[in-house]
Amino acid sequence: MKSETADGKNAGTGRLHLGHSSFGSRLLLGTGKYPSEQLMQEALEASGTEIVTVAVRRVDVSKRGHGSLLDFIDPRRYTLLPNTAGCTSAEEAVRTARLAREAGLSSLIKLEVIGDAKTLFPDLEGLLQATRILVAEGFTVLPYTSDDLVTAKKLRDLGAAAIMPLGAPIGSGLGIQNRTHLRILLQEIRDIPIIVDAGVGTASDAAIAMEIGCDGVLMNTGVAGAKEPVRMARAMRLAVEAGRLAFEAGRIPKKLYASASSPEDQMIE
Amino acid sequence: MTIVVNGEPREVPEGSTVTNLLRLLELPEGRIAVERNREIIPRSLHSQTQLSEGDRIELVRFVGGG
């Protein structure tokens, strides 16, 4: 288990540290796929999140009178985390990251290099290449990656600000399918945060990720696709908080047989 | 002159700047990133950057995403 001391990333404050910033909420929320922008706005609020992901896309120049997503996201309240979703090469991802920095005036980037259309699994070679370039350009790089420890170590050594392993395929809602691999990552990568990115389908999934010691959870479809996104956002907030508290509190060891909770002597005879 | 904006050919007056183009398209200056021939034009240079015949312009913004 990861401890709360010594290695700095969680020392004392209980806050999530990413690059030079720290955050009170450990839930990172996406802004895609909501039934409406109003519902998205309410869900962000209910989730307590402080970091919201956005995608970078072409403006539709055939339209007039552009409403902006940013009309619904208060920049004083939320930190924008642009992604490179949909990019399938390091080159494309780097280009998108640079455009995101120009559009948003911040150097945070959720780096995705997709290697397979069906699973949306990351192209780890491209991810490492893009990380190297973007770190050199001063970006705070948060790479969406697999749960592979060797890649995670390389990403860390290249200067990534966090490791963001998937718990299951993006948008699948399958929950945390790789608990053992995540635990290994948590044991071996102790100097930067580990944030589960993708796979969460319901509150218990988020709680499990946090209970095993992950530093945060990033989700989108699990909230946006729920029958009632605003209630699910609140559920996720509570789950992330509950899971974190349980982790910090330190769970009891698992035993095969019972151990009585009530005194076993002084029984009435 | 003809330039290409987000993949579509478009006529703009000779000597147009990036700022002129954004006004022509009724796009707000803030939070739109502009690339000309694969090079980002920082916001601070929009008003002094003149477009040339055949320029390939990308205009991007943030949309909902995970």
CSV table of C-alpha atoms in Angstrom, one decimal:
chain,number,residue,atom,x,y,z
A,1,MET,CA,0.0,0.0,0.0
A,2,LYS,CA,1.1,3.5,-0.7
A,3,SER,CA,1.8,5.5,2.3
A,4,GLU,CA,0.7,9.1,2.9
A,5,THR,CA,4.2,10.2,3.9
A,6,ALA,CA,7.7,10.6,2.8
A,7,ASP,CA,7.4,10.5,-1.0
A,8,GLY,CA,5.8,13.8,-1.2
A,9,LYS,CA,3.0,13.4,-3.7
A,10,ASN,CA,0.4,12.9,-1.0
A,11,ALA,CA,2.2,14.4,1.9
A,12,GLY,CA,-0.1,15.9,4.5
A,13,THR,CA,-2.5,18.0,2.5
A,14,GLY,CA,-4.7,15.2,1.1
A,15,ARG,CA,-4.8,17.2,-2.2
A,16,LEU,CA,-4.1,15.9,-5.7
A,17,HIS,CA,-0.9,17.4,-7.1
A,18,LEU,CA,-0.5,17.7,-10.8
A,19,GLY,CA,2.5,19.6,-12.1
A,20,HIS,CA,2.6,22.9,-10.2
A,21,SER,CA,-1.1,22.8,-9.2
A,22,SER,CA,-3.1,21.0,-6.5
A,23,PHE,CA,-6.7,20.2,-6.3
A,24,GLY,CA,-9.2,19.4,-3.5
A,25,SER,CA,-11.2,17.0,-5.6
A,26,ARG,CA,-9.8,13.7,-6.9
A,27,LEU,CA,-12.6,13.3,-9.5
A,28,LEU,CA,-11.8,14.5,-13.0
A,29,LEU,CA,-14.8,14.7,-15.2
A,30,GLY,CA,-15.3,14.7,-19.0
A,31,THR,CA,-17.6,17.1,-20.8
A,32,GLY,CA,-18.6,14.9,-23.8
A,33,LYS,CA,-21.9,13.0,-24.5
A,34,TYR,CA,-24.2,14.8,-22.1
A,35,PRO,CA,-27.9,15.1,-23.3
A,36,SER,CA,-27.5,18.9,-23.0
A,37,GLU,CA,-25.1,21.5,-22.0
A,38,GLN,CA,-27.3,22.5,-19.0
A,39,LEU,CA,-27.2,18.9,-17.7
A,40,MET,CA,-23.4,18.8,-18.2
A,41,GLN,CA,-23.2,22.0,-16.2
A,42,GLU,CA,-25.3,20.6,-13.4
A,43,ALA,CA,-23.4,17.3,-13.4
A,44,LEU,CA,-20.0,19.1,-13.1
A,45,GLU,CA,-21.4,21.0,-10.1
A,46,ALA,CA,-22.8,17.9,-8.5
A,47,SER,CA,-19.6,16.0,-9.0
A,48,GLY,CA,-17.5,18.5,-7.1
A,49,THR,CA,-14.8,18.2,-9.8
A,50,GLU,CA,-12.2,20.9,-10.3
A,51,ILE,CA,-10.7,19.5,-13.5
A,52,VAL,CA,-12.8,19.0,-16.6
A,53,THR,CA,-11.6,17.5,-19.9
A,54,VAL,CA,-12.4,18.9,-23.3
A,55,ALA,CA,-11.6,17.9,-26.8
A,56,VAL,CA,-10.1,20.0,-29.6
A,57,ARG,CA,-11.9,20.1,-32.9
A,58,ARG,CA,-12.3,22.2,-36.0
A,59,VAL,CA,-14.8,25.0,-35.9
A,60,ASP,CA,-17.7,24.4,-38.3
A,61,VAL,CA,-17.2,27.4,-40.5
A,62,SER,CA,-20.4,26.8,-42.4
A,63,LYS,CA,-22.4,27.8,-39.3
A,64,ARG,CA,-22.9,31.3,-37.9
A,65,GLY,CA,-23.4,32.5,-34.4
A,66,HIS,CA,-21.2,30.0,-32.6
A,67,GLY,CA,-22.2,29.1,-29.0
A,68,SER,CA,-19.2,27.8,-27.1
A,69,LEU,CA,-18.8,25.0,-24.7
A,70,LEU,CA,-16.9,27.4,-22.5
A,71,ASP,CA,-20.1,29.5,-22.0
A,72,PHE,CA,-21.1,26.6,-19.7
A,73,ILE,CA,-17.8,26.1,-17.9
A,74,ASP,CA,-16.7,28.7,-15.5
A,75,PRO,CA,-12.9,29.1,-15.9
A,76,ARG,CA,-12.5,30.4,-12.4
A,77,ARG,CA,-14.0,27.3,-11.0
A,78,TYR,CA,-12.7,24.6,-13.3
A,79,THR,CA,-9.3,23.9,-14.7
A,80,LEU,CA,-9.6,22.8,-18.3
A,81,LEU,CA,-7.8,19.7,-19.3
A,82,PRO,CA,-7.7,19.4,-23.1
A,83,ASN,CA,-7.2,16.0,-24.6
A,84,THR,CA,-5.7,14.7,-27.8
A,85,ALA,CA,-8.6,12.2,-28.2
A,86,GLY,CA,-8.8,10.6,-31.7
A,87,CYS,CA,-5.1,11.2,-32.5
A,88,THR,CA,-3.5,8.1,-33.8
A,89,SER,CA,0.1,9.2,-34.1
A,90,ALA,CA,2.6,11.1,-32.0
A,91,GLU,CA,2.7,13.8,-34.6
A,92,GLU,CA,-1.0,14.4,-34.6
A,93,ALA,CA,-1.2,14.4,-30.8
A,94,VAL,CA,1.7,16.9,-30.5
A,95,ARG,CA,-0.1,19.2,-33.1
A,96,THR,CA,-3.3,19.0,-31.2
A,97,ALA,CA,-1.7,19.7,-27.9
A,98,ARG,CA,0.0,22.8,-29.3
A,99,LEU,CA,-3.4,24.0,-30.6
A,100,ALA,CA,-5.0,23.2,-27.3
A,101,ARG,CA,-2.4,25.3,-25.5
A,102,GLU,CA,-3.0,28.2,-27.8
A,103,ALA,CA,-6.8,27.9,-27.4
A,104,GLY,CA,-6.8,27.5,-23.7
A,105,LEU,CA,-3.6,29.4,-22.6
A,106,SER,CA,-2.6,26.5,-20.3
A,107,SER,CA,-0.1,23.8,-20.7
A,108,LEU,CA,-2.0,20.9,-19.2
A,109,ILE,CA,-2.6,18.2,-21.7
A,110,LYS,CA,-4.3,14.8,-21.4
A,111,LEU,CA,-2.2,12.9,-23.9
A,112,GLU,CA,-3.9,10.2,-25.9
A,113,VAL,CA,-2.4,8.4,-28.9
A,114,ILE,CA,-4.9,5.7,-29.9
A,115,GLY,CA,-3.5,2.5,-31.4
A,116,ASP,CA,-6.6,0.5,-32.0
A,117,ALA,CA,-10.0,1.7,-33.2
A,118,LYS,CA,-12.1,-1.1,-31.6
A,119,THR,CA,-10.6,-1.0,-28.1
A,120,LEU,CA,-9.2,2.5,-28.1
A,121,PHE,CA,-6.1,1.1,-26.5
A,122,PRO,CA,-3.2,3.4,-26.5
A,123,ASP,CA,-0.3,3.2,-28.9
A,124,LEU,CA,2.5,3.1,-26.3
A,125,GLU,CA,5.3,3.8,-28.7
A,126,GLY,CA,3.6,6.9,-30.0
A,127,LEU,CA,2.6,7.9,-26.5
A,128,LEU,CA,6.3,7.9,-25.4
A,129,GLN,CA,7.4,9.8,-28.4
A,130,ALA,CA,4.7,12.5,-27.9
A,131,THR,CA,5.4,12.7,-24.2
A,132,ARG,CA,9.1,13.4,-24.8
A,133,ILE,CA,8.3,16.2,-27.2
A,134,LEU,CA,5.6,17.8,-25.2
A,135,VAL,CA,7.6,17.7,-21.9
A,136,ALA,CA,10.5,19.4,-23.7
A,137,GLU,CA,8.0,22.1,-24.8
A,138,GLY,CA,6.9,22.8,-21.2
A,139,PHE,CA,3.6,20.9,-21.2
A,140,THR,CA,2.3,19.2,-18.1
A,141,VAL,CA,1.7,15.9,-19.7
A,142,LEU,CA,-1.0,13.5,-18.3
A,143,PRO,CA,-0.8,10.4,-20.5
A,144,TYR,CA,-3.7,8.0,-21.0
A,145,THR,CA,-1.9,4.7,-21.0
A,146,SER,CA,-2.3,1.0,-20.4
A,147,ASP,CA,-1.6,-0.6,-17.0
A,148,ASP,CA,1.8,-1.7,-18.2
A,149,LEU,CA,4.5,-0.9,-15.5
A,150,VAL,CA,7.4,-0.7,-17.9
A,151,THR,CA,5.7,1.9,-20.0
A,152,ALA,CA,4.6,3.8,-16.9
A,153,LYS,CA,8.2,3.9,-15.7
A,154,LYS,CA,9.3,5.2,-19.1
A,155,LEU,CA,6.6,7.9,-19.1
A,156,ARG,CA,7.6,9.0,-15.6
A,157,ASP,CA,11.3,9.1,-16.5
A,158,LEU,CA,10.4,11.3,-19.5
A,159,GLY,CA,8.7,13.7,-17.2
A,160,ALA,CA,5.0,12.9,-17.3
A,161,ALA,CA,3.1,14.6,-14.4
A,162,ALA,CA,0.9,11.6,-13.7
A,163,ILE,CA,0.2,8.1,-15.1
A,164,MET,CA,-3.4,7.6,-16.3
A,165,PRO,CA,-3.9,3.9,-16.8
A,166,LEU,CA,-7.2,2.6,-18.1
A,167,GLY,CA,-9.3,0.3,-15.8
A,168,ALA,CA,-11.2,-1.0,-18.9
A,169,PRO,CA,-11.8,0.2,-22.4
A,170,ILE,CA,-12.9,3.8,-22.8
A,171,GLY,CA,-16.7,4.1,-22.5
A,172,SER,CA,-17.2,0.4,-21.7
A,173,GLY,CA,-18.4,0.8,-18.2
A,174,LEU,CA,-16.8,-2.6,-17.3
A,175,GLY,CA,-15.3,-1.3,-14.1
A,176,ILE,CA,-11.8,-1.9,-12.8
A,177,GLN,CA,-10.7,-5.1,-14.7
A,178,ASN,CA,-7.0,-4.9,-13.8
A,179,ARG,CA,-6.9,-4.4,-10.1
A,180,THR,CA,-3.7,-6.4,-9.7
A,181,HIS,CA,-1.8,-4.5,-12.4
A,182,LEU,CA,-3.0,-1.2,-10.9
A,183,ARG,CA,-1.7,-2.3,-7.5
A,184,ILE,CA,1.6,-3.1,-9.0
A,185,LEU,CA,1.7,0.4,-10.6
A,186,LEU,CA,0.8,1.9,-7.3
A,187,GLN,CA,3.6,0.0,-5.5
A,188,GLU,CA,6.2,0.9,-8.1
A,189,ILE,CA,5.4,4.4,-9.2
A,190,ARG,CA,5.3,6.5,-6.0
A,191,ASP,CA,6.5,9.9,-7.0
A,192,ILE,CA,3.7,11.0,-9.4
A,193,PRO,CA,-0.1,10.4,-9.1
A,194,ILE,CA,-1.8,7.4,-10.6
A,195,ILE,CA,-5.2,8.4,-12.0
A,196,VAL,CA,-7.5,5.7,-13.4
A,197,ASP,CA,-8.7,7.0,-16.7
A,198,ALA,CA,-11.5,5.0,-18.4
A,199,GLY,CA,-13.7,2.0,-17.5
A,200,VAL,CA,-15.7,3.3,-14.6
A,201,GLY,CA,-19.4,2.4,-15.0
A,202,THR,CA,-20.8,3.0,-11.6
A,203,ALA,CA,-20.0,4.3,-8.1
A,204,SER,CA,-18.4,1.1,-6.7
A,205,ASP,CA,-15.9,1.1,-9.6
A,206,ALA,CA,-14.7,4.5,-8.6
A,207,ALA,CA,-14.6,3.5,-5.0
A,208,ILE,CA,-12.5,0.4,-5.8
A,209,ALA,CA,-9.9,2.5,-7.7
A,210,MET,CA,-9.6,4.9,-4.8
A,211,GLU,CA,-9.6,2.1,-2.1
A,212,ILE,CA,-6.6,0.4,-3.7
A,213,GLY,CA,-4.7,3.8,-3.5
A,214,CYS,CA,-5.2,5.5,-6.8
A,215,ASP,CA,-4.8,9.2,-6.5
A,216,GLY,CA,-7.8,10.1,-8.7
A,217,VAL,CA,-10.3,8.9,-11.2
A,218,LEU,CA,-11.2,10.4,-14.6
A,219,MET,CA,-14.5,9.5,-16.2
A,220,ASN,CA,-17.0,10.7,-18.7
A,221,THR,CA,-19.4,8.2,-20.1
A,222,GLY,CA,-20.1,6.7,-16.7
A,223,VAL,CA,-21.7,10.0,-15.7
A,224,ALA,CA,-22.8,11.5,-19.1
A,225,GLY,CA,-24.5,8.2,-20.2
A,226,ALA,CA,-26.3,7.5,-16.9
A,227,LYS,CA,-30.1,7.8,-17.0
A,228,GLU,CA,-29.7,10.7,-14.6
A,229,PRO,CA,-26.3,12.2,-15.1
A,230,VAL,CA,-26.6,14.7,-12.3
A,231,ARG,CA,-27.4,12.1,-9.7
A,232,MET,CA,-24.7,9.8,-11.0
A,233,ALA,CA,-22.2,12.7,-10.7
A,234,ARG,CA,-23.1,13.1,-7.1
A,235,ALA,CA,-22.8,9.3,-6.6
A,236,MET,CA,-19.3,9.4,-8.2
A,237,ARG,CA,-18.3,12.3,-5.9
A,238,LEU,CA,-19.3,10.3,-2.8
A,239,ALA,CA,-17.6,7.2,-4.1
A,240,VAL,CA,-14.3,8.9,-4.8
A,241,GLU,CA,-14.4,10.5,-1.4
A,242,ALA,CA,-15.4,7.3,0.3
A,243,GLY,CA,-12.8,5.2,-1.5
A,244,ARG,CA,-10.1,7.7,-0.6
A,245,LEU,CA,-11.1,7.9,3.0
A,246,ALA,CA,-11.1,4.1,3.2
A,247,PHE,CA,-7.7,4.0,1.7
A,248,GLU,CA,-6.3,6.5,4.1
A,249,ALA,CA,-8.0,4.8,7.1
A,250,GLY,CA,-6.4,1.5,6.2
A,251,ARG,CA,-8.6,-1.5,5.7
A,252,ILE,CA,-8.5,-4.6,7.9
A,253,PRO,CA,-6.6,-7.6,6.5
A,254,LYS,CA,-8.8,-10.3,4.9
A,255,LYS,CA,-9.2,-13.5,6.9
A,256,LEU,CA,-10.8,-16.8,5.9
A,257,TYR,CA,-12.6,-17.4,9.2
A,258,ALA,CA,-14.7,-15.4,11.6
A,259,SER,CA,-13.5,-13.2,14.4
A,260,ALA,CA,-16.2,-12.2,16.8
A,261,SER,CA,-17.0,-8.5,17.2
A,262,SER,CA,-18.6,-9.0,20.7
A,263,PRO,CA,-16.7,-10.1,23.9
A,264,GLU,CA,-16.5,-13.9,24.0
A,265,ASP,CA,-16.3,-14.1,27.8
A,266,GLN,CA,-18.7,-13.2,30.7
A,267,MET,CA,-21.5,-14.9,28.8
A,268,ILE,CA,-24.8,-15.3,30.7
A,269,GLU,CA,-25.2,-18.8,31.9
B,1,MET,CA,-7.8,35.5,-53.2
B,2,THR,CA,-8.6,31.9,-52.3
B,3,ILE,CA,-7.5,30.3,-49.0
B,4,VAL,CA,-8.4,27.0,-47.5
B,5,VAL,CA,-10.2,27.2,-44.1
B,6,ASN,CA,-10.7,23.9,-42.3
B,7,GLY,CA,-10.4,22.0,-45.6
B,8,GLU,CA,-12.9,24.2,-47.5
B,9,PRO,CA,-11.8,26.8,-50.2
B,10,ARG,CA,-12.9,30.3,-49.3
B,11,GLU,CA,-12.6,33.7,-50.9
B,12,VAL,CA,-11.3,36.5,-48.8
B,13,PRO,CA,-10.3,40.1,-49.7
B,14,GLU,CA,-6.7,40.6,-50.7
B,15,GLY,CA,-4.5,41.6,-47.7
B,16,SER,CA,-6.9,40.1,-45.1
B,17,THR,CA,-5.4,39.4,-41.7
B,18,VAL,CA,-6.2,36.6,-39.3
B,19,THR,CA,-8.4,39.0,-37.3
B,20,ASN,CA,-10.2,40.0,-40.5
B,21,LEU,CA,-10.9,36.3,-41.3
B,22,LEU,CA,-12.3,35.6,-37.8
B,23,ARG,CA,-14.6,38.7,-38.1
B,24,LEU,CA,-15.7,37.5,-41.6
B,25,LEU,CA,-16.6,34.2,-40.1
B,26,GLU,CA,-18.2,35.8,-37.0
B,27,LEU,CA,-16.0,33.9,-34.7
B,28,PRO,CA,-15.0,35.2,-31.3
B,29,GLU,CA,-11.3,36.0,-31.0
B,30,GLY,CA,-11.0,34.4,-27.6
B,31,ARG,CA,-10.3,30.6,-27.2
B,32,ILE,CA,-10.0,29.9,-30.9
B,33,ALA,CA,-6.6,28.6,-32.0
B,34,VAL,CA,-5.4,29.4,-35.5
B,35,GLU,CA,-2.9,27.5,-37.5
B,36,ARG,CA,-1.6,28.7,-40.8
B,37,ASN,CA,0.2,26.1,-43.0
B,38,ARG,CA,0.7,24.0,-39.9
B,39,GLU,CA,2.2,26.8,-37.8
B,40,ILE,CA,0.3,28.3,-34.9
B,41,ILE,CA,-0.4,32.0,-35.1
B,42,PRO,CA,-0.5,33.3,-31.5
B,43,ARG,CA,-3.5,35.4,-30.6
B,44,SER,CA,-1.2,38.4,-30.1
B,45,LEU,CA,-0.2,38.3,-33.8
B,46,HIS,CA,-3.7,37.8,-35.3
B,47,SER,CA,-4.1,41.5,-36.3
B,48,GLN,CA,-0.7,41.8,-37.9
B,49,THR,CA,-0.6,38.5,-39.7
B,50,GLN,CA,-1.6,38.8,-43.4
B,51,LEU,CA,-2.9,35.9,-45.2
B,52,SER,CA,-1.6,34.8,-48.7
B,53,GLU,CA,-3.2,33.1,-51.6
B,54,GLY,CA,-3.4,29.3,-51.0
B,55,ASP,CA,-2.8,29.5,-47.3
B,56,ARG,CA,-4.2,26.5,-45.4
B,57,ILE,CA,-5.9,27.7,-42.2
B,58,GLU,CA,-7.1,25.6,-39.4
B,59,LEU,CA,-9.4,27.1,-36.8
B,60,VAL,CA,-10.1,24.9,-33.8
B,61,ARG,CA,-11.8,25.3,-30.5
B,62,PHE,CA,-12.8,23.2,-27.4
B,63,VAL,CA,-15.8,20.9,-27.6
B,64,GLY,CA,-17.2,18.4,-25.1
B,65,GLY,CA,-14.9,15.4,-24.7
B,66,GLY,CA,-13.4,12.9,-22.2
